[in-house]
Structures are given as structure tokens and as C-alpha cells.
mmCIF file with all atom_site columns, C-alpha atoms in Angstrom:
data_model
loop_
_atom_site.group_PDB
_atom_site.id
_atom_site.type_symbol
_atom_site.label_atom_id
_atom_site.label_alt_id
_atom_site.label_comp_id
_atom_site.label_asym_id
_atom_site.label_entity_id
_atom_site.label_seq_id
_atom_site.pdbx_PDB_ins_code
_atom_site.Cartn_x
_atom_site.Cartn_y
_atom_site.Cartn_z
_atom_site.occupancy
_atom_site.B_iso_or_equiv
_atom_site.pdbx_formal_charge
_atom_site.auth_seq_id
_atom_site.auth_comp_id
_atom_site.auth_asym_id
_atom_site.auth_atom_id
_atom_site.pdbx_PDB_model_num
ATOM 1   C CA . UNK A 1 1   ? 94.971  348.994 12.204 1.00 0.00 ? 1   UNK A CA 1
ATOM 2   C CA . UNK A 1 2   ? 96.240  350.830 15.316 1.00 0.00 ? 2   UNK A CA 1
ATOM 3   C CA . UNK A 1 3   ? 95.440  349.882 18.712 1.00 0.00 ? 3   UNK A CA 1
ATOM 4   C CA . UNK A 1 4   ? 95.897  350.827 22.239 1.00 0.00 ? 4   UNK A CA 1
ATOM 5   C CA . UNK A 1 5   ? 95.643  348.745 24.944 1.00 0.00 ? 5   UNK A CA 1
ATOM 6   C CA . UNK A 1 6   ? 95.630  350.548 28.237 1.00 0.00 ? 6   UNK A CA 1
ATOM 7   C CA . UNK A 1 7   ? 95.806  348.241 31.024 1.00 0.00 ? 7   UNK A CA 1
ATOM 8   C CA . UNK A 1 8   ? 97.617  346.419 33.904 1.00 0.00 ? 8   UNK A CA 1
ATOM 9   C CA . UNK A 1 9   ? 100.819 345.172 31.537 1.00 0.00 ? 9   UNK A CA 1
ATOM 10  C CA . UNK A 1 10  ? 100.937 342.506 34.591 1.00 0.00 ? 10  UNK A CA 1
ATOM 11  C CA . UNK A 1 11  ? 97.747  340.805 33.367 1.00 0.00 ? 11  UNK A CA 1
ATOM 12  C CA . UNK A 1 12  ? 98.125  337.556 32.189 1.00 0.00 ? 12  UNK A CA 1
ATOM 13  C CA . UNK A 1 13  ? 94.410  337.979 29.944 1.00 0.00 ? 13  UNK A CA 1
ATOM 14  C CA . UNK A 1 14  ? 95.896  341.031 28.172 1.00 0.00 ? 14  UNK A CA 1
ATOM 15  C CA . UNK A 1 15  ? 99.118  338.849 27.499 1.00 0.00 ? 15  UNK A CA 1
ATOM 16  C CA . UNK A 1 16  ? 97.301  336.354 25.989 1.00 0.00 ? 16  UNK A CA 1
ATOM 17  C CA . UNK A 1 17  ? 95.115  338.809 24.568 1.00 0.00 ? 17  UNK A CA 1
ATOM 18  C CA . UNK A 1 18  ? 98.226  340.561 22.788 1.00 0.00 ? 18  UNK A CA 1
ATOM 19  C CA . UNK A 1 19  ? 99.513  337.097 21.113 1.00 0.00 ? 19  UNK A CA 1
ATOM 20  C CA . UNK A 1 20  ? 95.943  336.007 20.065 1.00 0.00 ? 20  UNK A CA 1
ATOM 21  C CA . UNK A 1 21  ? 95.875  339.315 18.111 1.00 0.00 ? 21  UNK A CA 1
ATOM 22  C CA . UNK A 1 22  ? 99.412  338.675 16.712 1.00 0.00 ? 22  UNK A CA 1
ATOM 23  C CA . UNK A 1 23  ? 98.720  335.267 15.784 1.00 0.00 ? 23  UNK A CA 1
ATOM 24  C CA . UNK A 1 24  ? 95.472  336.504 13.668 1.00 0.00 ? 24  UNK A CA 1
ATOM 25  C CA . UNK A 1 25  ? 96.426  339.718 12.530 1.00 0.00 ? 25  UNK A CA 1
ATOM 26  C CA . UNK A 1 26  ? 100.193 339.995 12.495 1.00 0.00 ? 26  UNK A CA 1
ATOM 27  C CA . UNK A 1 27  ? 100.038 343.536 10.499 1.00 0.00 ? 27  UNK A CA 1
ATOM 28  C CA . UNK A 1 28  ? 98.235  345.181 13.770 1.00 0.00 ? 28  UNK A CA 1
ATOM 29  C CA . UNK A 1 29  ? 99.995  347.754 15.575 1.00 0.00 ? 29  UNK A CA 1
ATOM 30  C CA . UNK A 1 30  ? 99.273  347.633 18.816 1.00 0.00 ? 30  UNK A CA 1
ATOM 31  C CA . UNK A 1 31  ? 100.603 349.923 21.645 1.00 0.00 ? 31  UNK A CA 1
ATOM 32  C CA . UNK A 1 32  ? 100.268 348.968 25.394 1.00 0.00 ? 32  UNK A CA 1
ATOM 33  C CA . UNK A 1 33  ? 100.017 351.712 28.310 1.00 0.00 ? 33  UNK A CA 1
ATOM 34  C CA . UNK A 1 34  ? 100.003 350.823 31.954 1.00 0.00 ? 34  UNK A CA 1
ATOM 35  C CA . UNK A 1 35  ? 98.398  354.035 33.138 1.00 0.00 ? 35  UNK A CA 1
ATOM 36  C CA . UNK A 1 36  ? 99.194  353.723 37.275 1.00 0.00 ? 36  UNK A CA 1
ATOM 37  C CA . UNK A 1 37  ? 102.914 352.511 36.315 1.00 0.00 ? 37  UNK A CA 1
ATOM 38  C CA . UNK A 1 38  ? 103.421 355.151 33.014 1.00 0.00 ? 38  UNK A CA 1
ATOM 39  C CA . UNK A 1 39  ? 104.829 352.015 30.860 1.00 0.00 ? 39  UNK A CA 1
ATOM 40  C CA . UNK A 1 40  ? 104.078 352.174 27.064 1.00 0.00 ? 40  UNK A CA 1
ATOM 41  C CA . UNK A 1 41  ? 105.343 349.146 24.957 1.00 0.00 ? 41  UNK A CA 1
ATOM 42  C CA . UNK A 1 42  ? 104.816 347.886 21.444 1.00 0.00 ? 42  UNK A CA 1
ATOM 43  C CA . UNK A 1 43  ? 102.424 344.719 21.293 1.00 0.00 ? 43  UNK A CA 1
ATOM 44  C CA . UNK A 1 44  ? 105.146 342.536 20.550 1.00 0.00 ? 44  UNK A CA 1
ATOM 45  C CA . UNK A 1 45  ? 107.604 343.616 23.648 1.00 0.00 ? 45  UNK A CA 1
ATOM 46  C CA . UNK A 1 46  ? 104.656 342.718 25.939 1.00 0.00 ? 46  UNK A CA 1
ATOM 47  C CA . UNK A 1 47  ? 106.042 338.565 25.817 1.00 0.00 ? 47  UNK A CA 1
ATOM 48  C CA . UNK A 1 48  ? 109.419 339.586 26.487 1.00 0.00 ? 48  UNK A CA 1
ATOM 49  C CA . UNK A 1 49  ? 108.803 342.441 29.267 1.00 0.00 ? 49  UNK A CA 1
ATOM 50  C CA . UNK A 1 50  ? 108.531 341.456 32.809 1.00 0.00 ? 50  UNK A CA 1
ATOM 51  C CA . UNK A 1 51  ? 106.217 341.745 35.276 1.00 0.00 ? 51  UNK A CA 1
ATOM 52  C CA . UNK A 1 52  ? 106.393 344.617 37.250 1.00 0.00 ? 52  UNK A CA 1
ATOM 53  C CA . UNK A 1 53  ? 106.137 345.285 41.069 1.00 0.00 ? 53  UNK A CA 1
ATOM 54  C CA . UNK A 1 54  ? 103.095 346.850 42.367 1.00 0.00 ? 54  UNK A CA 1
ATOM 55  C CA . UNK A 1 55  ? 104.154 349.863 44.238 1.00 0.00 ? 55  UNK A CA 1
ATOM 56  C CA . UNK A 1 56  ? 104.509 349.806 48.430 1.00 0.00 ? 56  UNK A CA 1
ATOM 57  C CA . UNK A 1 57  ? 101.241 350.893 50.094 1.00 0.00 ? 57  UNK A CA 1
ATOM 58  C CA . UNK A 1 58  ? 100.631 353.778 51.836 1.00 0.00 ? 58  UNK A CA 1
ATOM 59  C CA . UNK A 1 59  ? 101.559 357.411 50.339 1.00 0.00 ? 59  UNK A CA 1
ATOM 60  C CA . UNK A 1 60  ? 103.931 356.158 48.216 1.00 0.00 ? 60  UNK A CA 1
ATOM 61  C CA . UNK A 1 61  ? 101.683 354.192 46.402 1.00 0.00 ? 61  UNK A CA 1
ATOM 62  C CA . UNK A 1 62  ? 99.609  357.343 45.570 1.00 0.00 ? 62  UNK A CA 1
ATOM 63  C CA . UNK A 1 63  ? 103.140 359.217 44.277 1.00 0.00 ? 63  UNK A CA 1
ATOM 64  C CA . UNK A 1 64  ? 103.813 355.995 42.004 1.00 0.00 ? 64  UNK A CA 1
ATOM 65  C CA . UNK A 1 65  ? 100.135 356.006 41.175 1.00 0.00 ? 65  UNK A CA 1
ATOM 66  C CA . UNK A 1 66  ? 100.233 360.107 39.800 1.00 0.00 ? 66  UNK A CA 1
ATOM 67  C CA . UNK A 1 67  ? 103.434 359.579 38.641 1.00 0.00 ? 67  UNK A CA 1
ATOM 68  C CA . UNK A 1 68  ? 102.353 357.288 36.205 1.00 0.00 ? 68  UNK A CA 1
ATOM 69  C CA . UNK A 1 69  ? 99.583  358.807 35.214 1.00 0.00 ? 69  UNK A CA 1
ATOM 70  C CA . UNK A 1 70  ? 101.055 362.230 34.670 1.00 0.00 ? 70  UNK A CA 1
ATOM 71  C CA . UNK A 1 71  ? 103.922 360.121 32.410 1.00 0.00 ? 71  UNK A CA 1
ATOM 72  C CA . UNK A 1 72  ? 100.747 358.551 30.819 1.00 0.00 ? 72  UNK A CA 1
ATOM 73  C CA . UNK A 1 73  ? 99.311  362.073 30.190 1.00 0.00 ? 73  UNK A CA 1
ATOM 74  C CA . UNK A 1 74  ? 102.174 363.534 28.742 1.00 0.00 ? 74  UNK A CA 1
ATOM 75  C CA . UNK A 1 75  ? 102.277 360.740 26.343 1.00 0.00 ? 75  UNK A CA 1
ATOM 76  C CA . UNK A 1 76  ? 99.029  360.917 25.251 1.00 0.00 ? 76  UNK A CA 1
ATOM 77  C CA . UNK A 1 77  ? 99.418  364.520 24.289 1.00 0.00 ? 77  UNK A CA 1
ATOM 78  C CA . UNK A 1 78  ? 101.991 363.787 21.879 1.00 0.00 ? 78  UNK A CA 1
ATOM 79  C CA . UNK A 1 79  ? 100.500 359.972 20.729 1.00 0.00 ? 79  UNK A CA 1
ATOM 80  C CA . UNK A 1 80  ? 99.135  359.566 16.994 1.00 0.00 ? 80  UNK A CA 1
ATOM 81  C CA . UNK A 1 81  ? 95.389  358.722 16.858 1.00 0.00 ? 81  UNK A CA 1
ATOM 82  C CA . UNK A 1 82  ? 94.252  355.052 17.079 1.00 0.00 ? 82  UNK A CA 1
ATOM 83  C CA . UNK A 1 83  ? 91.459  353.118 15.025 1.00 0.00 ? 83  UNK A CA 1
ATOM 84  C CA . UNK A 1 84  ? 90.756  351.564 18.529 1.00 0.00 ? 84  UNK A CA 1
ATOM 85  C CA . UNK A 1 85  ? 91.829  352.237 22.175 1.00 0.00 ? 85  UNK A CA 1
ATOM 86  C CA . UNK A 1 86  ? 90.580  349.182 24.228 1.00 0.00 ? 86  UNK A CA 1
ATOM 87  C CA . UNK A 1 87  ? 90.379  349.984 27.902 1.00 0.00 ? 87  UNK A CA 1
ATOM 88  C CA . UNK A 1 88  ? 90.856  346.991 30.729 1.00 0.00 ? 88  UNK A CA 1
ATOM 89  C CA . UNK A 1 89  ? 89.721  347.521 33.896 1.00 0.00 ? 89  UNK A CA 1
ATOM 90  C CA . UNK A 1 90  ? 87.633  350.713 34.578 1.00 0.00 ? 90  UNK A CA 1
ATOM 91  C CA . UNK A 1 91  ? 89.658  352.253 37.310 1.00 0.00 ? 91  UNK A CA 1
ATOM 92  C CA . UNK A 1 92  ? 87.915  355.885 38.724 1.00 0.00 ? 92  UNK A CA 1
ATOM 93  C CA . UNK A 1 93  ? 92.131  357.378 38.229 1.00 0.00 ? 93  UNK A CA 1
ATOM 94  C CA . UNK A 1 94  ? 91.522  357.092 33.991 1.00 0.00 ? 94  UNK A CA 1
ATOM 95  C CA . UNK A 1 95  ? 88.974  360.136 34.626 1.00 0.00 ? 95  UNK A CA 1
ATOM 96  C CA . UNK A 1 96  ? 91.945  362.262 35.093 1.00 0.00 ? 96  UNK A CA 1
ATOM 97  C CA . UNK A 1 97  ? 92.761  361.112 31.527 1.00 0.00 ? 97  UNK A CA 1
ATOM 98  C CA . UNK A 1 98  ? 89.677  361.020 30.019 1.00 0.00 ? 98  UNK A CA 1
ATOM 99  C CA . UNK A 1 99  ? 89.702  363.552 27.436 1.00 0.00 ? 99  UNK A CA 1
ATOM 100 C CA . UNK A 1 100 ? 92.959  362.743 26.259 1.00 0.00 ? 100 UNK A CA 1
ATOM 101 C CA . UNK A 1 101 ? 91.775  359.348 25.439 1.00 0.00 ? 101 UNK A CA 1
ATOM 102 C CA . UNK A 1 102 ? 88.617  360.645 23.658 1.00 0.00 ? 102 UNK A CA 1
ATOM 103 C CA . UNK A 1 103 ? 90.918  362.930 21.667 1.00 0.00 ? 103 UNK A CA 1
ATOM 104 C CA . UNK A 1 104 ? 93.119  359.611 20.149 1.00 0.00 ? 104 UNK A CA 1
ATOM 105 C CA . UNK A 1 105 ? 89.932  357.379 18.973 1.00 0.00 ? 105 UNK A CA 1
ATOM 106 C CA . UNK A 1 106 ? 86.475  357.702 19.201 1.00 0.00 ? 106 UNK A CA 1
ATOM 107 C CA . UNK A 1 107 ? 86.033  353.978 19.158 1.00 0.00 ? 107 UNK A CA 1
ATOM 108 C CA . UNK A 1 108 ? 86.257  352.799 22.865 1.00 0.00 ? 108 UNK A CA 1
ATOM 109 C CA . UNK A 1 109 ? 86.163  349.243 23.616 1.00 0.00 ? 109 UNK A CA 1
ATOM 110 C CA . UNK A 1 110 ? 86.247  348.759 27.745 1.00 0.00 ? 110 UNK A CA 1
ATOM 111 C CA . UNK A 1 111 ? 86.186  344.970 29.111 1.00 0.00 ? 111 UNK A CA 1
ATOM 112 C CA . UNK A 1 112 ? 84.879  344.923 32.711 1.00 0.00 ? 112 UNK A CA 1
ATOM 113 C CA . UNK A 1 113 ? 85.827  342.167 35.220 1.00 0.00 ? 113 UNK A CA 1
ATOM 114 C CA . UNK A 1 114 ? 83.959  340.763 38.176 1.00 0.00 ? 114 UNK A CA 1
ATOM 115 C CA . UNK A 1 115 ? 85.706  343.159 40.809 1.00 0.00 ? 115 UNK A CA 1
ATOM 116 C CA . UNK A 1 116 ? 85.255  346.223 37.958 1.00 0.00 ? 116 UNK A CA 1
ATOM 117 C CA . UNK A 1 117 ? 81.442  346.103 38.548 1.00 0.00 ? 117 UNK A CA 1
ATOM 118 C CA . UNK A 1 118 ? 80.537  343.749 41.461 1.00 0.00 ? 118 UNK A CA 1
ATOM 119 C CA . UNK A 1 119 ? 83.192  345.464 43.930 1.00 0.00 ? 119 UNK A CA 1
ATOM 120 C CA . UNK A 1 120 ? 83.411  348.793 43.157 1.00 0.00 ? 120 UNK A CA 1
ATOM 121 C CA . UNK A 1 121 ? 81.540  351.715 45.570 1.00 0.00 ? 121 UNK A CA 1
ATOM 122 C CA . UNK A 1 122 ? 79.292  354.080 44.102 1.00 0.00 ? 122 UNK A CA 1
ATOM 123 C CA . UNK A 1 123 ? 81.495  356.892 43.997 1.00 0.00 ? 123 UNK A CA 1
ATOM 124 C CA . UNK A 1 124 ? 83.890  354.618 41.518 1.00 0.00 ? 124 UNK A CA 1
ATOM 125 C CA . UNK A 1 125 ? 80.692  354.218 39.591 1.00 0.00 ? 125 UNK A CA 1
ATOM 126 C CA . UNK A 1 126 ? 80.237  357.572 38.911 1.00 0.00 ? 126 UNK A CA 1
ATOM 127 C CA . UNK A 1 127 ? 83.713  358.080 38.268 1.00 0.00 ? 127 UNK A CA 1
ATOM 128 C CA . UNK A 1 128 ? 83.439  355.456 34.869 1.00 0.00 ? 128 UNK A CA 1
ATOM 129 C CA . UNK A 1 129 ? 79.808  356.945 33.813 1.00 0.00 ? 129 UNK A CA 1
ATOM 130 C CA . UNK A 1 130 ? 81.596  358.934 31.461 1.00 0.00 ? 130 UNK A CA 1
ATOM 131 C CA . UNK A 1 131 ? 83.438  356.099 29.637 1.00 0.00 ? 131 UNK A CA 1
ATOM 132 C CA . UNK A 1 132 ? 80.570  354.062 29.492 1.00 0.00 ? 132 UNK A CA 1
ATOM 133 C CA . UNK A 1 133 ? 78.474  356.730 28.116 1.00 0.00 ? 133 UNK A CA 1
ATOM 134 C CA . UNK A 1 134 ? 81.661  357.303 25.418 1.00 0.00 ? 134 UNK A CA 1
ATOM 135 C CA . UNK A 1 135 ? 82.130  353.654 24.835 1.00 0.00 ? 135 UNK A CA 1
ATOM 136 C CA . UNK A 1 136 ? 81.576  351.920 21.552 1.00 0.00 ? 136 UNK A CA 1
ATOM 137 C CA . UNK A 1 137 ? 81.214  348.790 22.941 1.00 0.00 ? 137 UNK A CA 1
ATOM 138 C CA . UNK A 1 138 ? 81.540  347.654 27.104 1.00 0.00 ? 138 UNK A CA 1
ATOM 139 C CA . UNK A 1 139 ? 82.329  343.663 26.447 1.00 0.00 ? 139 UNK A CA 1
ATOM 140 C CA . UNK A 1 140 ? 82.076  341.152 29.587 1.00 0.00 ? 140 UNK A CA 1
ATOM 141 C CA . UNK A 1 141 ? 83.447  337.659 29.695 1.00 0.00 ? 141 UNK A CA 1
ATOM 142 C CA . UNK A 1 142 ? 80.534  336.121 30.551 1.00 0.00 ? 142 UNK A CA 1
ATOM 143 C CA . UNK A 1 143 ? 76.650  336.211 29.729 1.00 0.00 ? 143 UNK A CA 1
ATOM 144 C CA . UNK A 1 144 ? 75.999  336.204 33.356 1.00 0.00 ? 144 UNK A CA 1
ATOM 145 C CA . UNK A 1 145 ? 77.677  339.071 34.078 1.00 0.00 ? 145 UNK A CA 1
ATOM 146 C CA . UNK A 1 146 ? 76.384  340.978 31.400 1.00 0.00 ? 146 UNK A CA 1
ATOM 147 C CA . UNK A 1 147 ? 73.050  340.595 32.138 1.00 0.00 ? 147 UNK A CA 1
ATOM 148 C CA . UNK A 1 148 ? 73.981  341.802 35.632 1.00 0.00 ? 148 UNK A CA 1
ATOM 149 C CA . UNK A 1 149 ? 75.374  344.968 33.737 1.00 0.00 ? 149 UNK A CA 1
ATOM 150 C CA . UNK A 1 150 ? 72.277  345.394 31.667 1.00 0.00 ? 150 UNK A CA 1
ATOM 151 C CA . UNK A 1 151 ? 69.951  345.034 34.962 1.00 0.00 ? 151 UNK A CA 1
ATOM 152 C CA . UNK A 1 152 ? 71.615  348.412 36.335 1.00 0.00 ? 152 UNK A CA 1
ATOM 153 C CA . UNK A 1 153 ? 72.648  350.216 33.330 1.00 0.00 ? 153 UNK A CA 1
ATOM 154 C CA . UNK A 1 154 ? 69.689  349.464 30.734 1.00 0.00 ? 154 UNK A CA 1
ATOM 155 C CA . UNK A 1 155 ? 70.554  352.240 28.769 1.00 0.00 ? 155 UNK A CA 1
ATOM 156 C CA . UNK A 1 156 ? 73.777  351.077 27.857 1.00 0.00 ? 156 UNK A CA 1
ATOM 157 C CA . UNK A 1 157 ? 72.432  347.360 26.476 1.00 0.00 ? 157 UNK A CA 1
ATOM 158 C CA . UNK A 1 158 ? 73.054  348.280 22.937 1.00 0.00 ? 158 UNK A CA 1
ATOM 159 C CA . UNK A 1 159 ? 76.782  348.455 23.543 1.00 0.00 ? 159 UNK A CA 1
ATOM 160 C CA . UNK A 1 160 ? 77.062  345.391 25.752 1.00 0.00 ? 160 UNK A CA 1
ATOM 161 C CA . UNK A 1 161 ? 79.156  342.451 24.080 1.00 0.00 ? 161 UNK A CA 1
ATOM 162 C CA . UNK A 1 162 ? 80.514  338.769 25.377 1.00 0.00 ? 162 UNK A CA 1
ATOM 163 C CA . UNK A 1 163 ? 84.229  338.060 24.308 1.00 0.00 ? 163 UNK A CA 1
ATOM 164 C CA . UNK A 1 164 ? 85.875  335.243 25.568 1.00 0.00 ? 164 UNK A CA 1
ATOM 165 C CA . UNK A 1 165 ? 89.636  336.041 26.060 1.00 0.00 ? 165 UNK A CA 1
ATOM 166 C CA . UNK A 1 166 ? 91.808  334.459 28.220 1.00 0.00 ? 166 UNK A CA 1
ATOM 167 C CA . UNK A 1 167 ? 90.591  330.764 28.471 1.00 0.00 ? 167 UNK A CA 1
ATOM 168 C CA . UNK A 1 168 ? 93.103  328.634 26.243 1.00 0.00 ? 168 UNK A CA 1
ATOM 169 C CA . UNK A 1 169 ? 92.187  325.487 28.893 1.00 0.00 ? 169 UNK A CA 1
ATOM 170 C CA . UNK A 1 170 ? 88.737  325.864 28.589 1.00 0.00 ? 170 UNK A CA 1
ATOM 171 C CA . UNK A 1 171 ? 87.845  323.979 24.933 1.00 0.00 ? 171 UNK A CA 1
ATOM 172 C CA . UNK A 1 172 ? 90.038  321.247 26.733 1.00 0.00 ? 172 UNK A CA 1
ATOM 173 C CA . UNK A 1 173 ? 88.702  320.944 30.316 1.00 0.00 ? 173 UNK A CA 1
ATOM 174 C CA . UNK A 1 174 ? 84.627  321.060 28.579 1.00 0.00 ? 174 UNK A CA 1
ATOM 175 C CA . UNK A 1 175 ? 86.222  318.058 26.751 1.00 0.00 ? 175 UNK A CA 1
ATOM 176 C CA . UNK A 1 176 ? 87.617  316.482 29.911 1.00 0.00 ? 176 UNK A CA 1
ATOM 177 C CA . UNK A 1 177 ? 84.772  316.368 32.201 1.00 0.00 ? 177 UNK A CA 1
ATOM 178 C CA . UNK A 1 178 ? 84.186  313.022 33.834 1.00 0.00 ? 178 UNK A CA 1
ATOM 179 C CA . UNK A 1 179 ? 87.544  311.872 32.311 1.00 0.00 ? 179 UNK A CA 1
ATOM 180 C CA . UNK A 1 180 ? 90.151  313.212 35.173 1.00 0.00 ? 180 UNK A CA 1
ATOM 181 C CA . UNK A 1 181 ? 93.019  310.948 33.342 1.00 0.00 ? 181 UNK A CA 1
ATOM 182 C CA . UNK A 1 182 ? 92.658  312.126 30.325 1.00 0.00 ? 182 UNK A CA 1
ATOM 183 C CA . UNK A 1 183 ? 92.962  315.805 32.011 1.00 0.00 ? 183 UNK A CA 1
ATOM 184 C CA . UNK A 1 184 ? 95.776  315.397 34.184 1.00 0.00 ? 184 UNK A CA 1
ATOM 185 C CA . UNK A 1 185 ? 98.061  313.410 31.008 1.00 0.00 ? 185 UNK A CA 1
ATOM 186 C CA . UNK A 1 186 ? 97.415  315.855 28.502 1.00 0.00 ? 186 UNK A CA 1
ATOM 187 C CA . UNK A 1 187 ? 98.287  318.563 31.620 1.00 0.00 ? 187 UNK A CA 1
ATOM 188 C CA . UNK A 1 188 ? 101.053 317.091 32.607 1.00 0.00 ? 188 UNK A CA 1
ATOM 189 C CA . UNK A 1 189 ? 100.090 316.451 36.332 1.00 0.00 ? 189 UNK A CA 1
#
């Protein structure tokens, strides 16, 4: 199965995303784009690559910004198709690459975070109408947060999934509450 994984490559939940999905399904092929920084790796160089800096503020953060992207662009025009393109973070700059997603897989997954719905103006929403519209499924982290979702975008409540990503400690810390020894041996603190 082929999937790409556009995203901040600086994200430690898309890290551990990456090795959960190598750990289950090591015959994936997974490809990783960093739109805003124009970085594509294989899945499996993600562990190994480091993080990158952000660029400076100012103007020359919006050069590096649609630098990337037209590097992003141009490899999208020449990518193979994907069973999947998973999209993190729903920043209004993937409009300008939009259609060249929609022509590599018609099965989009996009995961929204707190500040992806809760902080964004309403100019940024209108920007990511279209790839909600287009998505197979919108997933959320939380059942909180995707009823919030649901409450303004009813229409889309078909689509809507939870999937917990991201939260290796949590199993452990349910396990730990009320025992704060237990917790900080097995943590090492």
C-alpha cells in the first residue's frame, strides 16, 4: 500500500505515527512531504532525519514558505499515485496545492489538531472547505473535539473519525493514577 504523509516532518506524532505503521505493516511504502520546507523522505528515513529549523520571521519566512511549496508542487507533478495521502495539519498554503493532491489519491485522510480548528480565523476556514469537502475521512484525537467539529460542520459527520496516535504514555499513566511511585520508577524520575 502506498502512502503519503504530508506534514510538519518536525512532529513528534507523525514520528511516532511513521514507526507504529512500520512496526504493523512493514511492507507499506510510505512517503513523507513537508510542504512549507519542500522535504520528501521515505517512511523509514523519517527516524534518522533531523529536525529542521523553522525559517526566520518576517519576509523571509514567506520566501522559505513558497519555496517549499513550489519544490512540493513540482514534485507532485511528477509523483506516482498513492492508495492514501494522509494530510496533518490543515494549513490555508495546501490550497495552492490542492489539485495536485486530488490528482495522486482520491482517498484523503486529514487529522485536525486543537489549534487546526479552535485557532484558526475564518478566512483559514474557508481556505480548508475544499479538503474537507474532498476528504474521505477528517479523524480527531479526541471525542471532544470531534463533537466540536460536528457542531459546526454537520454535514461532514459521516466522515468524522477518533484515532489515537501519539500517546505511548497514556495506557501507562491511566494505570498509574493514585500510585505516583509506581509512575516516577517505571519513568525513570
Amino acid at each position: 500500500m502506498g502512502i503519503l504523509i504530508i506534514c510538519d516532518i518536525n512532529s513528534y506524532l507523525v514520528r511516532q505515527l511513521v514507526a507504529e505503521y512500520y512496526r504493523e505493516h512493514p511492507d507499506f511504502s510510505i512517503d513523507i512531504l513537508d510542504v512549507f520546507r519542500g522535504v520528501l523522505l521515505k517512511g523509514h528515513e523519517l527516524a534518522v532525519f533531523p529536525l529542521q529549523p523553522g525559517p526566520r520571521p518576517g519576509f523571509a519566512k514567506k520566501r522559505a514558505i513558497l519555496k517549499g511549496l513550489w519544490r512540493s508542487a513540482v514534485y507532485m507533478l511528477s509523483a506516482r499515485k498513492y492508495d492514501h495521502i494522509h494530510l496533518f495539519y490543515l494549513a490555508p498554503a495546501y490550497r495552492l496545492v490542492f489539485r495536485l493532491i486530488r490528482m495522486k489519491s482520491r482517498a484523503l485522510v486529514i487529522t485536525l489538531f486543537g489549534s487546526d480548528f479552535y485557532l484558526i480565523s475564518r478566512f483559514q476556514q474557508k481556505m480548508g472547505g475544499p479538503f474537507l469537502r474532498n476528504a474521505r475521512w477528517i479523524t480527531f484525537s479526541n471525542e471532544g473535539m470531534a463533537a466540536d467539529f460536528i457542531a459546526v460542520h454537520g454535514a461532514l459527520k459521516e466522515k468524522v473519525r477518533v484515532c489515537r496516535f501519539g500517546l505511548s504514555l497514556t495506557p501507562h499513566i491511566e494505570r498509574w493514577i493514585g500510585m505516583p511511585e509506581k509512575a516516577k520508577a517505571t519513568l525513570g524520575i
